[in-house]
JSON list of C-alpha atoms in Angstrom, two decimals:
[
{"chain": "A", "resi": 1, "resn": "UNK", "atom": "CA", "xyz": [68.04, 92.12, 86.97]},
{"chain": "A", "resi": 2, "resn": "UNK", "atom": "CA", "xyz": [68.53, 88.08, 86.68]},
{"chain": "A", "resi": 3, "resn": "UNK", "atom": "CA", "xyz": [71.58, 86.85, 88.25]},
{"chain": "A", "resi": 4, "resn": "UNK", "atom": "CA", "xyz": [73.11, 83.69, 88.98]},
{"chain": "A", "resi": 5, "resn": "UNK", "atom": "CA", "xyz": [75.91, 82.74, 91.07]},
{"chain": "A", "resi": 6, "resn": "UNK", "atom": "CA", "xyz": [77.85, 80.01, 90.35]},
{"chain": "A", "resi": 7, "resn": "UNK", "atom": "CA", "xyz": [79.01, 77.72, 92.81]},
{"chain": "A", "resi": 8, "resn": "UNK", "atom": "CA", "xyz": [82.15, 75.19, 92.56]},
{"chain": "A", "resi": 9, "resn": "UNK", "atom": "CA", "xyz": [83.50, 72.89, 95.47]},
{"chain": "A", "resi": 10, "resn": "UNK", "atom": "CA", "xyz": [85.67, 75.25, 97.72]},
{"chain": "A", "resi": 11, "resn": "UNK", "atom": "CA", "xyz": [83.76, 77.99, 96.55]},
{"chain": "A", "resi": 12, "resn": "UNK", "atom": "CA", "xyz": [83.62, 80.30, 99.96]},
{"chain": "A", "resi": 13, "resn": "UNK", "atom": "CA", "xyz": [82.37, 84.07, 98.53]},
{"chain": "A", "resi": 14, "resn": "UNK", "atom": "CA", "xyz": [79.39, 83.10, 96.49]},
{"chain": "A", "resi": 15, "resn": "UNK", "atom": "CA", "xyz": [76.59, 83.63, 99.39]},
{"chain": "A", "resi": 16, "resn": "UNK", "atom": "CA", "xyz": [78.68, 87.21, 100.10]},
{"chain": "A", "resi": 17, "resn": "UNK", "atom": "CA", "xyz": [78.58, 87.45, 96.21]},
{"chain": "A", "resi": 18, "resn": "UNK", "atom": "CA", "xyz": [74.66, 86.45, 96.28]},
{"chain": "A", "resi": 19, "resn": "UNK", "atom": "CA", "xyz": [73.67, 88.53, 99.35]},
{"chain": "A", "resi": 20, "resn": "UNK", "atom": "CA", "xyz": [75.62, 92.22, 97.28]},
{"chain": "A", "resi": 21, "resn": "UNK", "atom": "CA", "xyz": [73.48, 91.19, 94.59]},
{"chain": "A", "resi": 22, "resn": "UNK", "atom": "CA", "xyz": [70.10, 90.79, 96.11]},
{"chain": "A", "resi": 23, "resn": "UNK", "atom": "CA", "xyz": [70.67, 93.82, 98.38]},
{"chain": "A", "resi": 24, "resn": "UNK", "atom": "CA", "xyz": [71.59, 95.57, 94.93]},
{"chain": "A", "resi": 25, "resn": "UNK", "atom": "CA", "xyz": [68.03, 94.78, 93.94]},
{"chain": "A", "resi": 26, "resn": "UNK", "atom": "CA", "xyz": [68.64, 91.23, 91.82]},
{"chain": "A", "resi": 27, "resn": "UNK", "atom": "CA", "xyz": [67.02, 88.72, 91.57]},
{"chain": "A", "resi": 28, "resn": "UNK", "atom": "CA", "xyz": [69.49, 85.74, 92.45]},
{"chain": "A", "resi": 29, "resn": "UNK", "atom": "CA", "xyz": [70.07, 81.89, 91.35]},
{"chain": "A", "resi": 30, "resn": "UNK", "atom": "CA", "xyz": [72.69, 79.97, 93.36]},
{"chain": "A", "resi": 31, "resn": "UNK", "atom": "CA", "xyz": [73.74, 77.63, 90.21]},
{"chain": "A", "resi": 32, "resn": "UNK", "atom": "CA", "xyz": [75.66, 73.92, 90.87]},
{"chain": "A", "resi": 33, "resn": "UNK", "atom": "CA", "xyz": [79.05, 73.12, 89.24]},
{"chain": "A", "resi": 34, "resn": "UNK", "atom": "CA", "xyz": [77.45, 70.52, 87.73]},
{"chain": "A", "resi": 35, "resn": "UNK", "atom": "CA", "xyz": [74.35, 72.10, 86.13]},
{"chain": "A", "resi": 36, "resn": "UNK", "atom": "CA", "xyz": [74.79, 72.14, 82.19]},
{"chain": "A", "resi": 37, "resn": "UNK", "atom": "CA", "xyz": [72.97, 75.39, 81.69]},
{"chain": "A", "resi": 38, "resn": "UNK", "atom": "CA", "xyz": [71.69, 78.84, 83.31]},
{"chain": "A", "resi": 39, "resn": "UNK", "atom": "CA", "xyz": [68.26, 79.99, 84.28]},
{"chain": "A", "resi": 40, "resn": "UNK", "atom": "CA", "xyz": [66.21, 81.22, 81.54]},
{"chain": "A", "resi": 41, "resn": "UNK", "atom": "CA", "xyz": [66.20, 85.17, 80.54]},
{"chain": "A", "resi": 42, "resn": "UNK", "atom": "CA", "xyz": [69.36, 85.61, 82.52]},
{"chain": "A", "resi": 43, "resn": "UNK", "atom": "CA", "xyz": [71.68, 89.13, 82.47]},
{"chain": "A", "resi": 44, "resn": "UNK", "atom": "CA", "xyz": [74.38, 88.61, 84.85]},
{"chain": "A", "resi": 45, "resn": "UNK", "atom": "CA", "xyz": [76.89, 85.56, 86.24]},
{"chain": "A", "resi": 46, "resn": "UNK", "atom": "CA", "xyz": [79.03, 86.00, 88.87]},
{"chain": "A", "resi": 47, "resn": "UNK", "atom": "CA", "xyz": [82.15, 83.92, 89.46]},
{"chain": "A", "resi": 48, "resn": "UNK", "atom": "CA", "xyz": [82.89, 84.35, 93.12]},
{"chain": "A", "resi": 49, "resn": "UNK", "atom": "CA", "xyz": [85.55, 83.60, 95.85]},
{"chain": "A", "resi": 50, "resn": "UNK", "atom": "CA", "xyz": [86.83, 80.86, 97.40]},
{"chain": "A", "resi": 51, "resn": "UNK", "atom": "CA", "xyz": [89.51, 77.84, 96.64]},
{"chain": "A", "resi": 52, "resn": "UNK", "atom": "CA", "xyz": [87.63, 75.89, 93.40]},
{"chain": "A", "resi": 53, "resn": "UNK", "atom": "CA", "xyz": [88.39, 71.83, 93.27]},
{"chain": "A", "resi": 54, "resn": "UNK", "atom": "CA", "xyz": [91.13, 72.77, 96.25]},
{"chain": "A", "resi": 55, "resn": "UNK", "atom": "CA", "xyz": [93.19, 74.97, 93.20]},
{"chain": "A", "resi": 56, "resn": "UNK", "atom": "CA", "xyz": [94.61, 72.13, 92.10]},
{"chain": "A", "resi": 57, "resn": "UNK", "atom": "CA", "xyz": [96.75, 71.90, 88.69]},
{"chain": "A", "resi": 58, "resn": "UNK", "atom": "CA", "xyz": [96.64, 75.58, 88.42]},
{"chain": "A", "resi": 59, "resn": "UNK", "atom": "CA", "xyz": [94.02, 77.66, 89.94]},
{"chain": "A", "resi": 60, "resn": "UNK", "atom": "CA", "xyz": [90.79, 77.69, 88.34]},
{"chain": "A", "resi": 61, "resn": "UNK", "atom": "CA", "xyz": [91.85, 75.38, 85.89]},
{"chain": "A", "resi": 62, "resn": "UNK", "atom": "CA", "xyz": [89.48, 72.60, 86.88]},
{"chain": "A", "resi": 63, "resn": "UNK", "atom": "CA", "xyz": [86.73, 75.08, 86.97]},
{"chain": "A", "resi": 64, "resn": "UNK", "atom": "CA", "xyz": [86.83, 76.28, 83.62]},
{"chain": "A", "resi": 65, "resn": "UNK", "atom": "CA", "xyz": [86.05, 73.06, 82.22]},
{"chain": "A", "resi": 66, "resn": "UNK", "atom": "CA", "xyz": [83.30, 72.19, 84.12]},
{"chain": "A", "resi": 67, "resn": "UNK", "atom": "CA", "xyz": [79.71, 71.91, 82.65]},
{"chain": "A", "resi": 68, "resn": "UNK", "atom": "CA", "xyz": [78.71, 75.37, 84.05]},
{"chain": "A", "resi": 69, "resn": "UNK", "atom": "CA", "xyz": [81.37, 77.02, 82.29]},
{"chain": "A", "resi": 70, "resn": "UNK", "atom": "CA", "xyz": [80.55, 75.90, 79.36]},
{"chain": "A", "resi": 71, "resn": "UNK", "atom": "CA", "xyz": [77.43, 77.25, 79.45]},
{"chain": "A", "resi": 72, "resn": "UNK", "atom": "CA", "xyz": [79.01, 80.78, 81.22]},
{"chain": "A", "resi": 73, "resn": "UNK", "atom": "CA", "xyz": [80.94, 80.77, 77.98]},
{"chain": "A", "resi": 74, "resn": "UNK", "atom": "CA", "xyz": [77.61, 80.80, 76.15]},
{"chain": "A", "resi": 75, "resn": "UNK", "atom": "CA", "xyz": [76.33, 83.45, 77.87]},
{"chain": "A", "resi": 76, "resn": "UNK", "atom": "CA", "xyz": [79.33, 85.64, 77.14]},
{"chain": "A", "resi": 77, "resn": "UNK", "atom": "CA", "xyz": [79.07, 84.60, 73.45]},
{"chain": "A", "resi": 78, "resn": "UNK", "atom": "CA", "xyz": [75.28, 86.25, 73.34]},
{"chain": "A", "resi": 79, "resn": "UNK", "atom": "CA", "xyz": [76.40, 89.28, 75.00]},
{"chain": "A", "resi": 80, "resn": "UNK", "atom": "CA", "xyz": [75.29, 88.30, 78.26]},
{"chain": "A", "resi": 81, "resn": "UNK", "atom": "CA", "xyz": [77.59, 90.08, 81.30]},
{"chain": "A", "resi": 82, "resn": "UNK", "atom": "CA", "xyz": [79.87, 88.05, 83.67]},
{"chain": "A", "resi": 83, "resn": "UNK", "atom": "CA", "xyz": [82.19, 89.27, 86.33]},
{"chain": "A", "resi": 84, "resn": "UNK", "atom": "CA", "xyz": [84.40, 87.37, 88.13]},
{"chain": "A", "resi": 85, "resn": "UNK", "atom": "CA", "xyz": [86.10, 87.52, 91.82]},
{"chain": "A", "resi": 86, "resn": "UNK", "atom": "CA", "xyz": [89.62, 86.89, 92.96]},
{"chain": "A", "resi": 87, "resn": "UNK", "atom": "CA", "xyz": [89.14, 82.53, 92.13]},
{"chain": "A", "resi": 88, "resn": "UNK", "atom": "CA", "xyz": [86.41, 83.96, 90.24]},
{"chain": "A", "resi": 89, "resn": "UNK", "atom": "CA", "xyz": [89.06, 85.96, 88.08]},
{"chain": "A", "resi": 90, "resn": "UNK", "atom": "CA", "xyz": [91.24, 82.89, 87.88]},
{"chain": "A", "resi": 91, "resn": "UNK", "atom": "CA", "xyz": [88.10, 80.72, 86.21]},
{"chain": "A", "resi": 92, "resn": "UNK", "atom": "CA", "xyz": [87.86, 83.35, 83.79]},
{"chain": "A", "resi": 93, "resn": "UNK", "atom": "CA", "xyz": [91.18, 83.82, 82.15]},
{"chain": "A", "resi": 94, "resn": "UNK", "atom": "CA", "xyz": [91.99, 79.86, 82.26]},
{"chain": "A", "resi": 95, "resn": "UNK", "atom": "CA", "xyz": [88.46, 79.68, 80.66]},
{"chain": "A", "resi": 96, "resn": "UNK", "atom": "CA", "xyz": [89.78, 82.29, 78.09]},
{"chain": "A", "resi": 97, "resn": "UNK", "atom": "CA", "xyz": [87.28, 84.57, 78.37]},
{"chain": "A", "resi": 98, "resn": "UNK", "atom": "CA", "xyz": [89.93, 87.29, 79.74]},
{"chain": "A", "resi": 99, "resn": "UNK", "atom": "CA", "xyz": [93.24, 87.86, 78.52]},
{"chain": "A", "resi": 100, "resn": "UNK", "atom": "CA", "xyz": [96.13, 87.09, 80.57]},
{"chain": "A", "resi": 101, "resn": "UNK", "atom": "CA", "xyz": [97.04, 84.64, 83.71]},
{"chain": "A", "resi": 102, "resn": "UNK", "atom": "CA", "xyz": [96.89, 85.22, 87.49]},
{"chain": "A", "resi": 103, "resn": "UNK", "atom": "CA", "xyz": [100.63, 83.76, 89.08]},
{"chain": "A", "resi": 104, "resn": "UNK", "atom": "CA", "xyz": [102.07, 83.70, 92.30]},
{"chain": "A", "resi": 105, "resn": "UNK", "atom": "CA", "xyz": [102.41, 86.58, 94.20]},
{"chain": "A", "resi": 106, "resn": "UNK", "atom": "CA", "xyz": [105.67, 88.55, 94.02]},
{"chain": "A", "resi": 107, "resn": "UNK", "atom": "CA", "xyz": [106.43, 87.56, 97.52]},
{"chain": "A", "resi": 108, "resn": "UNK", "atom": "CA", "xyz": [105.40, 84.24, 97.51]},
{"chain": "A", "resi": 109, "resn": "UNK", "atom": "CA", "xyz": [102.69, 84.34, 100.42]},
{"chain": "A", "resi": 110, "resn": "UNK", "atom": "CA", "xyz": [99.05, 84.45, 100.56]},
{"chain": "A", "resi": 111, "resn": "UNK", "atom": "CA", "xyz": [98.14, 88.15, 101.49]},
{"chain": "A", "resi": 112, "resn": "UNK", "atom": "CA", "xyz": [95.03, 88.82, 103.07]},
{"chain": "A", "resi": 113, "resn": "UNK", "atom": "CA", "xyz": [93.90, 92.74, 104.08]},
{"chain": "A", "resi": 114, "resn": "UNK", "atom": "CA", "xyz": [92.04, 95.68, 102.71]},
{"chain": "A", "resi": 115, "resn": "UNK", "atom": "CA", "xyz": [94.34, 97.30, 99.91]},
{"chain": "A", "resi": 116, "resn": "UNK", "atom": "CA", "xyz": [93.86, 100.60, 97.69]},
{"chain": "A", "resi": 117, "resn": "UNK", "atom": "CA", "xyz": [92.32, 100.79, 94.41]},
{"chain": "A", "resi": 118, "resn": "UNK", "atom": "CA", "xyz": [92.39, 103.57, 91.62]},
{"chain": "A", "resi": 119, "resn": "UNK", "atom": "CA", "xyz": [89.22, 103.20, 89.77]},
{"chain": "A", "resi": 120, "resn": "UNK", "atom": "CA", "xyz": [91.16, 103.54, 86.16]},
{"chain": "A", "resi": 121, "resn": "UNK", "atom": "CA", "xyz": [87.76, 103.48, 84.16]},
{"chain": "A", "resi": 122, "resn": "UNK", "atom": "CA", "xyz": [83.94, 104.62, 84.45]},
{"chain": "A", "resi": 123, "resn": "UNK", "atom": "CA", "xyz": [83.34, 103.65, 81.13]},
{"chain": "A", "resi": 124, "resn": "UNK", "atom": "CA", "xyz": [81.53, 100.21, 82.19]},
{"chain": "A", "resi": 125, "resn": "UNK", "atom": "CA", "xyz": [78.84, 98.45, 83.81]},
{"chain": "A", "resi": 126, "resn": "UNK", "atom": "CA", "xyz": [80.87, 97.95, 86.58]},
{"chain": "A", "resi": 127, "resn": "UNK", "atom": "CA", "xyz": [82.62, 101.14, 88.00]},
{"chain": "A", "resi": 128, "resn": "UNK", "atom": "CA", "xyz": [80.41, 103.99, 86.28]},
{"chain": "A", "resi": 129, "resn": "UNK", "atom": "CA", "xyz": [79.03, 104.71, 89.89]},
{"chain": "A", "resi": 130, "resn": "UNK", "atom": "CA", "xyz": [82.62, 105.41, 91.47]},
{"chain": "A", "resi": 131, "resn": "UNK", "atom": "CA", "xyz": [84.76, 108.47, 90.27]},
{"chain": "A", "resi": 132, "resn": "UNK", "atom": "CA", "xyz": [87.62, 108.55, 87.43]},
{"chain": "A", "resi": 133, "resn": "UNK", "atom": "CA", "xyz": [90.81, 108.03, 89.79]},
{"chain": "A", "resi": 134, "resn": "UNK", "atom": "CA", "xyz": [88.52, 107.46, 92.83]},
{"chain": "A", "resi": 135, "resn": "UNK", "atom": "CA", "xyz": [90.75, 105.80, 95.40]},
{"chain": "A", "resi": 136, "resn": "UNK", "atom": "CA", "xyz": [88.79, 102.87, 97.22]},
{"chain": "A", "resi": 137, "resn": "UNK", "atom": "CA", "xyz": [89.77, 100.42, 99.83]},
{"chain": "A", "resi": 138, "resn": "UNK", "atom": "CA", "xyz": [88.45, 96.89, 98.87]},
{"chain": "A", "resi": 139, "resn": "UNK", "atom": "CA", "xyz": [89.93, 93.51, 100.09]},
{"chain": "A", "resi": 140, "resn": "UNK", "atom": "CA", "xyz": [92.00, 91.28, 98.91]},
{"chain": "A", "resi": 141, "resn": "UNK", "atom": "CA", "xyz": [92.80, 87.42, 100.23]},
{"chain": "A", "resi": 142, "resn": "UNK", "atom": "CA", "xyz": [94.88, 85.42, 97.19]},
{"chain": "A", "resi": 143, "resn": "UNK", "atom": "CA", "xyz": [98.11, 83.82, 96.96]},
{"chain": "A", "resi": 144, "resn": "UNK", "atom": "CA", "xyz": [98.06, 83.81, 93.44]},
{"chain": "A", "resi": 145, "resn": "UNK", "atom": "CA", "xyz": [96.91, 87.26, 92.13]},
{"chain": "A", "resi": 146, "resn": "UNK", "atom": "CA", "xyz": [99.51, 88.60, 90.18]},
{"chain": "A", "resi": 147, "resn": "UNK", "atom": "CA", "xyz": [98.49, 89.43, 86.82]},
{"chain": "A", "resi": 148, "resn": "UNK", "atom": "CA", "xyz": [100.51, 89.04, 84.30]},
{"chain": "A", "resi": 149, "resn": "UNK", "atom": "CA", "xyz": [100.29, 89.13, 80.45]},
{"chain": "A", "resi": 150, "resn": "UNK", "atom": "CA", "xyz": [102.80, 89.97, 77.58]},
{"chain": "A", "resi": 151, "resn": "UNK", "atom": "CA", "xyz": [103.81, 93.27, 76.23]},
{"chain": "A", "resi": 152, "resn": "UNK", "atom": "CA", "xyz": [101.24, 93.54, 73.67]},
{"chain": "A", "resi": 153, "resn": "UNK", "atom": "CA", "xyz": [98.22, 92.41, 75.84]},
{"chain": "A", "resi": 154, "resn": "UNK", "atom": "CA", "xyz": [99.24, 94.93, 78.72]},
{"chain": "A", "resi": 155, "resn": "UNK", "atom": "CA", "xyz": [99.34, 97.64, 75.85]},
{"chain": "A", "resi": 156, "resn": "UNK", "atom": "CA", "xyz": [95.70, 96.51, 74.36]},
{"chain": "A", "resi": 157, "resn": "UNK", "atom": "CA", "xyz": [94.25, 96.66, 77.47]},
{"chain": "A", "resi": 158, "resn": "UNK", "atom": "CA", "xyz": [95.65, 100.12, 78.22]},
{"chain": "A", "resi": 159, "resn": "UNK", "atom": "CA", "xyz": [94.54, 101.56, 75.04]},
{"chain": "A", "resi": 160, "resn": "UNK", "atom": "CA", "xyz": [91.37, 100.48, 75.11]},
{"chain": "A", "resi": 161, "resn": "UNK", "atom": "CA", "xyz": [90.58, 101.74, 78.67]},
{"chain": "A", "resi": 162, "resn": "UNK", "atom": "CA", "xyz": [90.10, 97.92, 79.82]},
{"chain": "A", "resi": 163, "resn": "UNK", "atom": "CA", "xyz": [91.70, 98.35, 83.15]},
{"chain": "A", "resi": 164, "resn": "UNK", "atom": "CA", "xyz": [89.42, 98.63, 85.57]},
{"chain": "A", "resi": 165, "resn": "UNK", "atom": "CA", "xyz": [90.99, 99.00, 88.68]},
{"chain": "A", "resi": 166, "resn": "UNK", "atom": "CA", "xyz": [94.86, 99.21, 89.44]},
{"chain": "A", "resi": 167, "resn": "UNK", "atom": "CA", "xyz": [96.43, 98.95, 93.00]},
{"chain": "A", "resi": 168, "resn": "UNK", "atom": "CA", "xyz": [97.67, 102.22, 94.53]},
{"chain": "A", "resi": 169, "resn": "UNK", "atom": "CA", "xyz": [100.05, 99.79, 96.37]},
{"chain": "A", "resi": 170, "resn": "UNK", "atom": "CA", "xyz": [100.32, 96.27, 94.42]},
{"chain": "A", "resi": 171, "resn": "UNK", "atom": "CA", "xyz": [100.81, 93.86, 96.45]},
{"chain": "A", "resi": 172, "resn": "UNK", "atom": "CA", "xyz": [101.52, 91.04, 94.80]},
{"chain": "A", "resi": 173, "resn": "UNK", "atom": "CA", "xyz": [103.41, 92.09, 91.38]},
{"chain": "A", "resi": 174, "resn": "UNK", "atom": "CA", "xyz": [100.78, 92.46, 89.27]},
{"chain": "A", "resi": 175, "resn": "UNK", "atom": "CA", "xyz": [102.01, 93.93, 85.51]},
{"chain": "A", "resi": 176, "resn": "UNK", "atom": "CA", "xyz": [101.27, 98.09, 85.67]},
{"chain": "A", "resi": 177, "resn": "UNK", "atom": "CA", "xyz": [99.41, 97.52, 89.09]},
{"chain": "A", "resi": 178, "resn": "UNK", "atom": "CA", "xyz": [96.54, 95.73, 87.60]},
{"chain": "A", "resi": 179, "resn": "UNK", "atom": "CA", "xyz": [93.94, 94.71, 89.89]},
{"chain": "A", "resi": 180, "resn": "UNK", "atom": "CA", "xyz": [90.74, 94.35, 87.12]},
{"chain": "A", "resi": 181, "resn": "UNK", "atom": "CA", "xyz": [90.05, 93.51, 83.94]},
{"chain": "A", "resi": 182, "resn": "UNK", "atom": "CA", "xyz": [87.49, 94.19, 80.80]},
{"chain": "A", "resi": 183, "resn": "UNK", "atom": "CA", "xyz": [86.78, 91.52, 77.97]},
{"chain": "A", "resi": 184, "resn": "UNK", "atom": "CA", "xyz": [86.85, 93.38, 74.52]},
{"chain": "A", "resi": 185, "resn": "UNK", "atom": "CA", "xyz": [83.11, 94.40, 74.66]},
{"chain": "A", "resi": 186, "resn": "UNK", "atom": "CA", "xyz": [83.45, 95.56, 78.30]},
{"chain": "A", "resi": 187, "resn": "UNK", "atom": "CA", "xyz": [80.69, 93.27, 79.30]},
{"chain": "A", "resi": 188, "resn": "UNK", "atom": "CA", "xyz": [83.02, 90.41, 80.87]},
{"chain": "A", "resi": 189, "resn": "UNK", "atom": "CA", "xyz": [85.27, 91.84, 84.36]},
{"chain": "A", "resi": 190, "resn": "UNK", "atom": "CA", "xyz": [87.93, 90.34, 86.05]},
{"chain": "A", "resi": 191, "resn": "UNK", "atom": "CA", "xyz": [89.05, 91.57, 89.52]},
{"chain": "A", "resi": 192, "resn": "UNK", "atom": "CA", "xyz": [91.43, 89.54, 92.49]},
{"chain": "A", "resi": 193, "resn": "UNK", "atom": "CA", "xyz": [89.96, 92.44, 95.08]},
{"chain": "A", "resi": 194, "resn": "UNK", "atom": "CA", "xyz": [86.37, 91.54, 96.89]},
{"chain": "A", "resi": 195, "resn": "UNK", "atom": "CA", "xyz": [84.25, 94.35, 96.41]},
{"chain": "A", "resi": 196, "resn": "UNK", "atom": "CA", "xyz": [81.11, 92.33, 98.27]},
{"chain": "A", "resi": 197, "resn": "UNK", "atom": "CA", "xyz": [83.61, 92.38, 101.24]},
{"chain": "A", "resi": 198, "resn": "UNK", "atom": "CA", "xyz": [83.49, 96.21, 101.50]},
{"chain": "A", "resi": 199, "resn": "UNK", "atom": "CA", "xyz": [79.34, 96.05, 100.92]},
{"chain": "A", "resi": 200, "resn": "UNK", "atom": "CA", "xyz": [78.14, 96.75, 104.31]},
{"chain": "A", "resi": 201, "resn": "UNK", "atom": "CA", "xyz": [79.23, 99.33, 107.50]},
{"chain": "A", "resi": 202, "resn": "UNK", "atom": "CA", "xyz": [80.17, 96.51, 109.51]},
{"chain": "A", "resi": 203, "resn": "UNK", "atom": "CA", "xyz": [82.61, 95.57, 106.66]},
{"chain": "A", "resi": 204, "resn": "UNK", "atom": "CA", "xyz": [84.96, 98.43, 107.76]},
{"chain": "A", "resi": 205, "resn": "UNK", "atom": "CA", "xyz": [83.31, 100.33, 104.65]},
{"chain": "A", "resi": 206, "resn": "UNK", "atom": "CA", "xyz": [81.08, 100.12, 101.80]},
{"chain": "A", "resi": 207, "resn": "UNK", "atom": "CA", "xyz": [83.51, 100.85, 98.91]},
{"chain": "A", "resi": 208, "resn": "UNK", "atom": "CA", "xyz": [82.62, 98.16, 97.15]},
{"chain": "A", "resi": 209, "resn": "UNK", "atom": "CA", "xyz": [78.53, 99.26, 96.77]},
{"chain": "A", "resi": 210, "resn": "UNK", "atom": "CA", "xyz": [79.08, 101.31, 94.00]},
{"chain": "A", "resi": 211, "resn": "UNK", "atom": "CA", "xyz": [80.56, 98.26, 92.07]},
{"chain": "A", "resi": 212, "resn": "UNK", "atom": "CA", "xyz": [76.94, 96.09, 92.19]},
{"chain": "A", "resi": 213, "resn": "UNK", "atom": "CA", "xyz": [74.87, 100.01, 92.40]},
{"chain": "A", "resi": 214, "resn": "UNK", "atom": "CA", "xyz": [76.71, 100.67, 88.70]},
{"chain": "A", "resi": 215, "resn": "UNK", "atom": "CA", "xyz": [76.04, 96.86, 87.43]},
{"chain": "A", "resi": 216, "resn": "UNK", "atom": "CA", "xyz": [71.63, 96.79, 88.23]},
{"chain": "A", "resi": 217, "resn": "UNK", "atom": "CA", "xyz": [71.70, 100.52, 86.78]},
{"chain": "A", "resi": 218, "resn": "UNK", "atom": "CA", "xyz": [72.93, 99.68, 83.75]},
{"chain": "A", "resi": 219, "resn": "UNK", "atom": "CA", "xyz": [71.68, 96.46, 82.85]},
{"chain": "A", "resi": 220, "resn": "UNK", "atom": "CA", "xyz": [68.29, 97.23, 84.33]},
{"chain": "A", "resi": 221, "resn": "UNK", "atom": "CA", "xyz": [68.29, 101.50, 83.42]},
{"chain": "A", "resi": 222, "resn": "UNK", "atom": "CA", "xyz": [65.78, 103.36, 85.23]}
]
């Protein structure tokens, strides 16, 4: 599997991002804001981590309309896969590639610990290694991860089966306990939680393996 991980100023998760991958068995690109288009014969993009252009106007904002999103966007328009992490989830649904907006959290303060997940869907590229209803303890580390959307979105996404994972404890508001994501043809995933925080033993656990396990299988099947 070809990957490439984009990287934005204040970007902090993309070598965590890069080093799940590799270990996963990909083959990784570390791409530049700045670059105007991805590495030939590519499968995946990964958004990661981190604080992009200092989240200024509205988180992820700036990033969205870079020149390497406009080329992500290009990717997702051939079918390519894209996933994106906490600021990585932010990029995406300013860059309208995912429905609804991440706000400030309920209780107005940056949270940062590990927090329980319901996997609410196998039925993607991302989760099909973890268990329907599989509790998981992944990270989180966001001030402004409460997803939100209106009525009609929340309902799509529900009957669909395009929630990926919801909190078992939300902790900052989201709508239904949303804590991920699926674009329309399940290929595109949003999530605020780090699952290449919970990759290794000396992470506390390795939770989040399954998530990057589930993506090679199925893009690359054995």
């Amino acid at each position: 599997m070809k990957a490439a991980v984009l990287v934005f100023p204040g970007s902090n998760c993309d070598r965590d991002m890069a080093v799940a991958l590799r270990k996963s068995g990909a083959d990784v690109t570390m791409v530049w804001h700045k670059e105007t288009s991805l590495p030939e014969g590519l499968d995946v993009v990964g958004v990661p981590g981190g604080f992009s252009y200092g989240d200024y106007l509205r988180c992820g904002a700036i990033a969205a309309n870079s020149p390497i999103t406009r080329a992500l966007k290009a990717h997702v328009e051939r079918g390519g896969y894209a996933f994106g992490i906490c600021n990585g989830f932010q990029v995406l649904t300013e860059a309208g590639l995912l429905p609804g907006a991440l706000l400030r959290n309920a209780g107005l303060k940056y949270i940062c610990k590990t927090t329980p997940l319901e996997v609410a869907t196998t039925n993607s590229a991302y989760t099909a290694d973890y268990t329907l209803g599989q509790t998981i303890g992944v990270p989180i580390a966001h001030h402004d991860g409460n997803f939100t959307a209106d009525e009609a979105t929340l309902d799509l996404l529900e009957a669909e089966d395009r929630v990926a994972f919801r909190y078992g404890d939300n902790p900052n508001g989201s709508a239904r306990n949303i804590a991920g994501i699926l674009s329309e043809n399940r290929r595109v995933l949003g999530m605020m939680p780090h699952p290449e925080r919970a990759f290794e033993a000396a992470h506390g656990n390795e939770d989040g393996k399954a998530f990057f396990s589930s993506l090679v299988s199925a893009v690359v099947p054995a």
